Short mmCIF file of C-alpha atoms in Angstrom, two decimals:
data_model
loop_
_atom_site.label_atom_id
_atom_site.label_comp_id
_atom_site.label_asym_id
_atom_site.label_seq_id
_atom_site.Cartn_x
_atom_site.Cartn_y
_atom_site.Cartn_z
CA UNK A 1476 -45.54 19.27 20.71
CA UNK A 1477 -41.84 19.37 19.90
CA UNK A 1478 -40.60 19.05 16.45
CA UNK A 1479 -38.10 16.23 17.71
CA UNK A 1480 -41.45 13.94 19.23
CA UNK A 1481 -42.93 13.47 15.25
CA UNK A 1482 -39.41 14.17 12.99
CA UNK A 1483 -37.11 10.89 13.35
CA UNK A 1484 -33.82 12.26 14.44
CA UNK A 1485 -31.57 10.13 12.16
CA UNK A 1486 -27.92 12.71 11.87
CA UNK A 1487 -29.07 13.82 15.58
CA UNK A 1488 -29.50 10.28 16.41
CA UNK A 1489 -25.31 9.80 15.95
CA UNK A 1490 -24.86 13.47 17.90
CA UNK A 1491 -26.96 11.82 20.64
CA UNK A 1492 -25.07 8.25 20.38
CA UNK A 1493 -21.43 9.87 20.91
CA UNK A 1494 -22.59 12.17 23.10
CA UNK A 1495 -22.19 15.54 21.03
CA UNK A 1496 -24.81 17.18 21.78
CA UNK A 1497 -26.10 19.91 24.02
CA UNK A 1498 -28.89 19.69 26.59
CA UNK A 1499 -31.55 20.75 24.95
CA UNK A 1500 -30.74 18.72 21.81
CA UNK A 1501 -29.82 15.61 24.08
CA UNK A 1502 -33.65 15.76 26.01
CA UNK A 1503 -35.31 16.01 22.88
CA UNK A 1504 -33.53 13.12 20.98
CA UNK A 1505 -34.23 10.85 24.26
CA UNK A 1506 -37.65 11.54 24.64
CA UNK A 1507 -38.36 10.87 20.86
CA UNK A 1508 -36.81 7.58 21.62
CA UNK A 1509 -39.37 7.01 24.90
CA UNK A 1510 -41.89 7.30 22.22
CA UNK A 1511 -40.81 6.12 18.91
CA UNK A 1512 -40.16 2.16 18.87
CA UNK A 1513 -38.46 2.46 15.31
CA UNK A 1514 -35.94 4.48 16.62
CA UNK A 1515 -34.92 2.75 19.50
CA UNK A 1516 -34.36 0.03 17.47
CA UNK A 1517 -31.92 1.51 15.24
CA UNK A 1518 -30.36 3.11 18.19
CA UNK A 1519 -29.80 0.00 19.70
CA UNK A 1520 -28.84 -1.69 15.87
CA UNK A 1521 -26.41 1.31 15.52
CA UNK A 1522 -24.68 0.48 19.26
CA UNK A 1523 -24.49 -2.97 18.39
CA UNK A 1524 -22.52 -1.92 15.13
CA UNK A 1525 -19.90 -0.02 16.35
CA UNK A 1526 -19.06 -2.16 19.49
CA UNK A 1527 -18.67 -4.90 16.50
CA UNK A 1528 -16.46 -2.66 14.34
CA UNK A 1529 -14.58 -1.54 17.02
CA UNK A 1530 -14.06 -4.95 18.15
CA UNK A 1531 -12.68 -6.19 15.11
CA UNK A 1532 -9.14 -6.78 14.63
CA UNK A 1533 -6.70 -6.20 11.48
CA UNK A 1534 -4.59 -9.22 10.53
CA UNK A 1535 -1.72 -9.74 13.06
CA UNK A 1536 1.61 -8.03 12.03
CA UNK A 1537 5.17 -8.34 13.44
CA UNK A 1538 5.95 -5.60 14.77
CA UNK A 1539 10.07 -6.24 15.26
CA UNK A 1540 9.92 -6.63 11.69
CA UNK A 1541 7.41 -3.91 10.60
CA UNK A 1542 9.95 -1.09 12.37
CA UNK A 1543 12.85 -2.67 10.57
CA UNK A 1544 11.33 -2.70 7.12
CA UNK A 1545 10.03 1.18 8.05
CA UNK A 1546 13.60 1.93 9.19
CA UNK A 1547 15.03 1.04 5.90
CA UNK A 1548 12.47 2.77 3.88
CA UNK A 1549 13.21 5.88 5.65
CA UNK A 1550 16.80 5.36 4.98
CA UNK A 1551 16.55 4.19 1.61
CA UNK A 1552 14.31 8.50 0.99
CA UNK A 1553 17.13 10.26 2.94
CA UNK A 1554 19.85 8.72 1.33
CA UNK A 1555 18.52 9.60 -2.01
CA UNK A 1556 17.95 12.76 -0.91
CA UNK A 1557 21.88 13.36 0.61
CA UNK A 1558 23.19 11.94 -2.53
CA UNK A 1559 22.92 15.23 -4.29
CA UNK A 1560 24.39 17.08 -1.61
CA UNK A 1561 26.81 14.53 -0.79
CA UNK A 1562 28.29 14.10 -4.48
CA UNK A 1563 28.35 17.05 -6.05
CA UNK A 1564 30.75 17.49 -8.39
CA UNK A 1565 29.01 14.57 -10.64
CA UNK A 1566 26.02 16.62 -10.41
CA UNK A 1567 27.20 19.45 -11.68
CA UNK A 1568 29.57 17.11 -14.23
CA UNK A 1569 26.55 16.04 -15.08
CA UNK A 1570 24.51 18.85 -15.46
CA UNK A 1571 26.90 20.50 -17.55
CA UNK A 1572 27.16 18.06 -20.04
CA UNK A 1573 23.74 17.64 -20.55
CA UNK A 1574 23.74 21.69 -21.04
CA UNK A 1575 26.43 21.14 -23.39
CA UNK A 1576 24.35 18.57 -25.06
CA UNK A 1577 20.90 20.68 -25.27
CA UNK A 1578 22.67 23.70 -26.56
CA UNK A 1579 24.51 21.74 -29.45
CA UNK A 1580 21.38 19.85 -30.45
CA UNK A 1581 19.49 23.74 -30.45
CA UNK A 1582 22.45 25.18 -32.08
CA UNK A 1583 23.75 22.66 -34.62
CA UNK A 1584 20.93 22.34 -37.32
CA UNK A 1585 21.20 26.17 -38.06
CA UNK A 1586 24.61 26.04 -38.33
CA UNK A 1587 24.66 23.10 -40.92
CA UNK A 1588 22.33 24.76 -43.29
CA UNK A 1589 24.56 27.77 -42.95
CA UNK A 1590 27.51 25.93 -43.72
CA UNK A 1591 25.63 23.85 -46.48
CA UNK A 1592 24.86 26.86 -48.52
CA UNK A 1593 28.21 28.07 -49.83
CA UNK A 1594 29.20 24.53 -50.53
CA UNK A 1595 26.05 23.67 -52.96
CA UNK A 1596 27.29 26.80 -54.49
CA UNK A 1597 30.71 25.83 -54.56
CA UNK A 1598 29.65 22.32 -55.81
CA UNK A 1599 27.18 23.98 -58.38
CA UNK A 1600 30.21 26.34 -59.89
CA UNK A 1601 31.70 23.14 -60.55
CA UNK A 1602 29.77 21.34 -62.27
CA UNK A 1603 28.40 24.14 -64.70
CA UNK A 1604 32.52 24.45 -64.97
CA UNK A 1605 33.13 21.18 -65.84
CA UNK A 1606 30.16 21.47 -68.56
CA UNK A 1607 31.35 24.27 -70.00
CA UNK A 1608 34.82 22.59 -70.60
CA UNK A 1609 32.90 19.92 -72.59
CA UNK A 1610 32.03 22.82 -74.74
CA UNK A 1611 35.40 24.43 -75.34
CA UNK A 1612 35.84 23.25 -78.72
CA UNK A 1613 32.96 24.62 -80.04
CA UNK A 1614 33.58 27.84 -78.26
CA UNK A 1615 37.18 27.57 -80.11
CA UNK A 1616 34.91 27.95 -83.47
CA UNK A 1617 32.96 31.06 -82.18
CA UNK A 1618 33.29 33.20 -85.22
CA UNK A 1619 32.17 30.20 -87.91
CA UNK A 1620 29.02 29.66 -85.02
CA UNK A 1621 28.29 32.97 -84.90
CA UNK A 1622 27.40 33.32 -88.74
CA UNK A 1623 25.68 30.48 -89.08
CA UNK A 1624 22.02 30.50 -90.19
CA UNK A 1625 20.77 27.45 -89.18
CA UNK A 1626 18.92 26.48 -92.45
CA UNK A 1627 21.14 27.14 -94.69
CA UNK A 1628 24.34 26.01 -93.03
CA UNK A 1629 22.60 23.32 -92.33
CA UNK A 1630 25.97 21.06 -93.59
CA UNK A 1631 28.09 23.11 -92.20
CA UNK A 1632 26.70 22.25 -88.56
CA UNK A 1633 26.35 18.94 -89.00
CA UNK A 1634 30.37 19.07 -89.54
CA UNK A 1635 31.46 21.38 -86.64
CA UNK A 1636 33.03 18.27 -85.03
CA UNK A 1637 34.78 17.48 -87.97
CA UNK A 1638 35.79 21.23 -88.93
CA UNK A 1639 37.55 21.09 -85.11
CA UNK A 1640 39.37 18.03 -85.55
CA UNK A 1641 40.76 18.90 -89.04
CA UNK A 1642 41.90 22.47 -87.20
CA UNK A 1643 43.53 20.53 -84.30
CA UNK A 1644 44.76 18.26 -86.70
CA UNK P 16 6.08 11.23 33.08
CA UNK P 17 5.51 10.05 29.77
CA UNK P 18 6.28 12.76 27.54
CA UNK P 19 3.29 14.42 24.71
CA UNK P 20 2.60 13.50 21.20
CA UNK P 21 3.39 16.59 20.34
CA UNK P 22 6.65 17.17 22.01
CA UNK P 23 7.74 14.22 20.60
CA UNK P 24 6.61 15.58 16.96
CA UNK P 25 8.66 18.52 17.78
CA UNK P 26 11.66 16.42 18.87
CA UNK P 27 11.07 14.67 15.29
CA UNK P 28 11.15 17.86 13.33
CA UNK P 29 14.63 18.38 15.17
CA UNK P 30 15.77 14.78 13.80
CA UNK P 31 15.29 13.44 17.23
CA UNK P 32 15.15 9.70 15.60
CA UNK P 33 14.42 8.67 19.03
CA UNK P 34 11.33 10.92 19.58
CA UNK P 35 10.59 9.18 16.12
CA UNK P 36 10.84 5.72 16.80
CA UNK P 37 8.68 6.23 20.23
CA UNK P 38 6.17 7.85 18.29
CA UNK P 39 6.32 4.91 15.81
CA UNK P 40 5.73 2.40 18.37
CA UNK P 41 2.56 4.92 19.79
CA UNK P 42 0.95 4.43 16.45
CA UNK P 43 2.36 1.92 15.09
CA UNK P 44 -1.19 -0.70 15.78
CA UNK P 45 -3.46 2.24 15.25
CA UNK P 46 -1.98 3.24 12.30
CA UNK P 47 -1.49 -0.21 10.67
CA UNK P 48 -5.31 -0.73 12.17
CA UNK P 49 -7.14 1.89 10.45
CA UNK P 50 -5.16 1.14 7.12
CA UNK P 51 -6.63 -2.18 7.12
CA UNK P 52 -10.02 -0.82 7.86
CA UNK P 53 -10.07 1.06 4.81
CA UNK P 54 -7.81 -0.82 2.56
CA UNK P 55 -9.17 -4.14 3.49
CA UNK P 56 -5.50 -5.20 2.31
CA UNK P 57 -2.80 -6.50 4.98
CA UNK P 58 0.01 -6.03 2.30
CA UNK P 59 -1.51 -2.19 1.32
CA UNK P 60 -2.07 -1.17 5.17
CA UNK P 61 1.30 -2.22 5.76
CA UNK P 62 2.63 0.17 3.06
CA UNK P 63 0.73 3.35 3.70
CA UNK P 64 0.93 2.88 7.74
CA UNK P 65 5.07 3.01 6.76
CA UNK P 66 4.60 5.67 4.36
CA UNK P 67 2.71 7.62 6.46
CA UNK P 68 5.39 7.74 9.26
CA UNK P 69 8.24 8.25 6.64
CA UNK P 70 5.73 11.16 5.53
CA UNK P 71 5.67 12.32 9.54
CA UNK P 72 9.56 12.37 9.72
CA UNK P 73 9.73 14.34 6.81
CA UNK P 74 6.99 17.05 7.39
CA UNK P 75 7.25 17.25 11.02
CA UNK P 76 8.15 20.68 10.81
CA UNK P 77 4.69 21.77 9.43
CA UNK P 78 3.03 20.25 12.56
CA UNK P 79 1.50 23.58 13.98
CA UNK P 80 0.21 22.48 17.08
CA UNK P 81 -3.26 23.87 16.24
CA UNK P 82 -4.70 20.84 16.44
CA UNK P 83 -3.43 17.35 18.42
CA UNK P 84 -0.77 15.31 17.04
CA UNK P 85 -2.74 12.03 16.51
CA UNK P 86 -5.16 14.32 14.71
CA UNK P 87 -2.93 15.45 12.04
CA UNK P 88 -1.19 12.24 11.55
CA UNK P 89 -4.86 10.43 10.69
CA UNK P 90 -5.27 13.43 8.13
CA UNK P 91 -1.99 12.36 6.82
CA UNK P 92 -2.87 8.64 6.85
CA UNK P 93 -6.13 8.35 6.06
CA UNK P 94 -5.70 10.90 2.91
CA UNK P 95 -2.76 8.49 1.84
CA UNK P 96 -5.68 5.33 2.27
CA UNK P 97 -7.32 7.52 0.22
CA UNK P 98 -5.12 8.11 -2.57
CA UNK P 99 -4.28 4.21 -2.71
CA UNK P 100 -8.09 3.55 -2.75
CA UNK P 101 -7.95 6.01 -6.10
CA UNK P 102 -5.15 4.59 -7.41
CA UNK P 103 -6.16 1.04 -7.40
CA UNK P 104 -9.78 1.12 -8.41
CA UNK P 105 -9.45 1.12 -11.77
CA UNK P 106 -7.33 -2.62 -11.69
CA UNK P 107 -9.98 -3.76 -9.02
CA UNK P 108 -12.55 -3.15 -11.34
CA UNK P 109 -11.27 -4.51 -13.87
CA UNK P 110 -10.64 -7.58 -11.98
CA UNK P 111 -14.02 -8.02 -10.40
CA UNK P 112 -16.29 -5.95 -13.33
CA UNK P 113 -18.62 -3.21 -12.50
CA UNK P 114 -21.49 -5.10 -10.96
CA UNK P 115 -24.53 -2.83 -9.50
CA UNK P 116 -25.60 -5.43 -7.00
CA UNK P 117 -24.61 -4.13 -3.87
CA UNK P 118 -26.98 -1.17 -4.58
CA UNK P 119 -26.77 2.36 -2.67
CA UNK P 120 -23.85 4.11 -2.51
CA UNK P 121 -21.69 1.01 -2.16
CA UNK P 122 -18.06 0.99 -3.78
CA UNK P 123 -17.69 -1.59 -6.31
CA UNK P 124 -14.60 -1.90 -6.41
CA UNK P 125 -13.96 -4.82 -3.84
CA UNK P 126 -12.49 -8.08 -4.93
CA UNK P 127 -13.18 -11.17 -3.40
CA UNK P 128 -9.86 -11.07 -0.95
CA UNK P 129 -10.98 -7.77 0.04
CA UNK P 130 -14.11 -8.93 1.34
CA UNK P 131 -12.32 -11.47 3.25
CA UNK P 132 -13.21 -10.97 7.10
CA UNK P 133 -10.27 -9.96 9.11
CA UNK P 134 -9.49 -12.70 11.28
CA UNK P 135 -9.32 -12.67 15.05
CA UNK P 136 -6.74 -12.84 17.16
CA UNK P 137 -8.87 -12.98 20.29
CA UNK P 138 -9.05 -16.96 20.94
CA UNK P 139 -11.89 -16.49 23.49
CA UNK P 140 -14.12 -15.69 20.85
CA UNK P 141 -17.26 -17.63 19.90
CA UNK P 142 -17.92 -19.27 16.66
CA UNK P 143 -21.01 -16.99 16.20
CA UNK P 144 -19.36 -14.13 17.27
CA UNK P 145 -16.19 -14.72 14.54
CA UNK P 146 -18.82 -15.22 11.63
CA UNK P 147 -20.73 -12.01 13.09
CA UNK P 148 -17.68 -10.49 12.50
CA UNK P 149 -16.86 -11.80 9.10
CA UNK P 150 -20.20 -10.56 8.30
CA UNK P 151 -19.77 -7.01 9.95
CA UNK P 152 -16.69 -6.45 7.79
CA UNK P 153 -17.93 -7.95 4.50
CA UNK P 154 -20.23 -5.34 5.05
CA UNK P 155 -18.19 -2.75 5.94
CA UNK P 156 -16.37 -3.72 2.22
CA UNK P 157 -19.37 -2.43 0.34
CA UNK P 158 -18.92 1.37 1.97
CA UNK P 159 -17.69 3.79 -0.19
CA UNK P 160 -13.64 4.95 1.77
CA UNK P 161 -15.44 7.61 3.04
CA UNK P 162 -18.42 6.30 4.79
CA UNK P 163 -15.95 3.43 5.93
CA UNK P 164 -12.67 5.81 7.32
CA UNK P 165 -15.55 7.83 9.17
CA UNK P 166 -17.06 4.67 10.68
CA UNK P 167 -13.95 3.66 11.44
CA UNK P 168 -12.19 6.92 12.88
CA UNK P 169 -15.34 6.49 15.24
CA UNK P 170 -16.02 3.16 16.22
CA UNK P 171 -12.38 2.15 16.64
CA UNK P 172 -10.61 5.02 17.25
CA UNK P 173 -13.40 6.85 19.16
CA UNK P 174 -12.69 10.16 17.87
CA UNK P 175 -15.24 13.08 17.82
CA UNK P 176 -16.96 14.32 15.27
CA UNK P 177 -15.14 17.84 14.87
CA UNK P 178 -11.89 15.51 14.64
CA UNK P 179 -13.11 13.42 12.31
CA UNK P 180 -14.17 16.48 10.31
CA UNK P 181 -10.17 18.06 10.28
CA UNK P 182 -8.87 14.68 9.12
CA UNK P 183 -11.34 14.53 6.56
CA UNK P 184 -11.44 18.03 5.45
CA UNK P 185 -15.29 18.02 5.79
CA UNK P 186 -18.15 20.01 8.15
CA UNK P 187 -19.39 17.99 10.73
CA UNK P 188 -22.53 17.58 9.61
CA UNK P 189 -21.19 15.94 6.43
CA UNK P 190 -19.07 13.81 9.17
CA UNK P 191 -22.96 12.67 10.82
CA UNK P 192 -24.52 12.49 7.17
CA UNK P 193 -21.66 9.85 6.51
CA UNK P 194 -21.78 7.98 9.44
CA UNK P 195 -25.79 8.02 9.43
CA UNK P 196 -25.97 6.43 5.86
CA UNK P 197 -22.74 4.30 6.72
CA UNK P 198 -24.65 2.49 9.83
CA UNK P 199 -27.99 2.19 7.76
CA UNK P 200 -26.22 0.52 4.86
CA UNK P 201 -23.86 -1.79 7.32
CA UNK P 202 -27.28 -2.34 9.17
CA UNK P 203 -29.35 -3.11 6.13
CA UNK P 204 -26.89 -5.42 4.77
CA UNK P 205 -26.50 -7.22 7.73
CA UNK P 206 -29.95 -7.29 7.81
CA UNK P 207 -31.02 -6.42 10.53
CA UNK P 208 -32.83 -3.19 8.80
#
């Protein structure tokens, strides 16, 4: 007894259905089906199936008006894809200010903190400058400073401002 | 003489927008056809049929010849069904919430509008044999895109099984294993299994 009389054929079933298969296959799918009522049945369910699906229509479309929309689609892609070639001096106008831009956004932040430093030095000289000025007059008394002890001169400190005024004065 | 498929892809990847426009009207219902059968959207198929032939103007050139024309352009269209299938499942769910009902290896992504039967344009048509219909594709809803573009690509477009495999990048005994499981699920849902 044949393996294809007791197995069910099911994928063979579909080989034997659309005709795909070869003699030997074929004889042995058809004479399960002489003896195996199931199968007949589904072979005839799966028949009945695809003469429905095939059957079956989509919903109806207007054809006219389906080419037109398609023909403006396709023009709509090609143009876009001509406009570089067909305009390309605002391409490369374009490109090479956004090249321009890119390089001076890399390039920039380096360059500030190199240019920041000598400033903030510049600024600092300044203002240690402008404190030392503050201090002039009591630079103008260096030699009384410079003997002072601090307790026992104690007096004489407290009238430094007063000892430069009466010299000025 | 009516001139070949592929001549007239060749003519196409020449800019031949006349070779392109009578391979547009070739397709044109087939195309739009198996869209719907997969998308279960008018509005969608519409799309993807016309992006498929924009995608055919462009790529022409890449059209070997290995295999026949109408071949290649179904790989081309039904992987660009596919894509849209991905790309809207996550809304659809969303939409309709992940229900487990329909069991198997059913998508769940369907909304109710999807599930909608196609209606017929035949006017002959019996009562009975519209809502056998309605039922057939309400059915054919709850296949994963797979299972449904090869039921499709077979009952509608009657293509073999090795051509079904090349447009679906599969062997062809993944092609029967879809088919099988498709026609026992349509089957069991319609009950009649």
């Amino acid at each position: 007894m044949d393996d294809m009389d007791t197995r069910h054929p099911e994928t063979d079933l579909i080989a034997y259905l659309s005709n795909e298969l070869g003699p030997a296959e074929r004889d042995a799918v058809a004479r399960h089906l002489d003896g195996c009522a199931s199968c007949r049945e589904t072979a005839a369910a799966f028949r009945e199936l695809r003469a429905g699906l095939a059957r079956s229509s989509a919903p109806p479309v207007q054809w006219p008006r389906y080419r037109a929309e398609l023909r403006a689609r396709l023009e709509a892609r090609v143009d876009r894809r001509r406009a570089w070639w067909r305009h390309p001096l605002p391409v490369a106008v374009s490109a090479g200010v956004a090249t321009a831009l890119v390089t001076v956004a890399l390039l920039a932040p380096s360059a500030w903190r190199d240019d920041r430093r000598p400033r903030l030095a510049e600024n600092l000289n300044g203002f240690e400058e402008a404190m030392l000025g503050t201090r002039l007059d009591l630079l103008r008394e260096y030699t009384v400073v410079e003997h002072l002890d601090l307790l026992e001169n104690l007096d004489v400190i407290r009238q430094l401002d007063g000892l430069t005024g009466s010299r000025e004065s | 003489m009516d001139i070949s498929d592929e001549a007239l892809c060749r003519r196409v990847a020449e800019r031949d927008e006349a070779a392109f426009d009578a391979l547009v009207e070739r397709y044109q219902a087939r195309a739009y056809r198996l869209a719907w059968s997969i998308l279960r959207d008018a509005e969608e198929a519409r799309d993807v049929s016309q992006e498929a032939f924009i995608r055919l103007f462009q790529a022409a050139g890449s059209f070997g010849g290995r295999s026949r024309f109408s071949t290649w352009f179904y790989r081309l269209l039904v992987n660009l069904c596919l894509d849209q299938r991905r790309k809207t499942r996550w809304w659809r769910q969303i939409f309709t919430g992940a229900d487990g009902a329909r069991g198997g290896e059913t998508e769940r992504g369907d909304t109710v509008l999807d599930r909608q039967p196609a209606p017929t344009t035949d006017p002959i048509d019996s009562l009975d044999r519209e809502r056998a219909a309605d039922r057939l594709w309400a059915a054919v809803g709850t296949l994963s895109p797979q299972q449904r573009a090869v039921v499709i690509l077979q009952a509608q477009e009657e293509l073999s099984t090795k051509e079904i495999a090349t447009i679906l990048k599969c062997s062809e005994p993944t092609v029967r294993v879809h088919l099988h499981r498709a026609l026992v699920t349509l089957r069991r849902t319609m009950g009649n299994g």
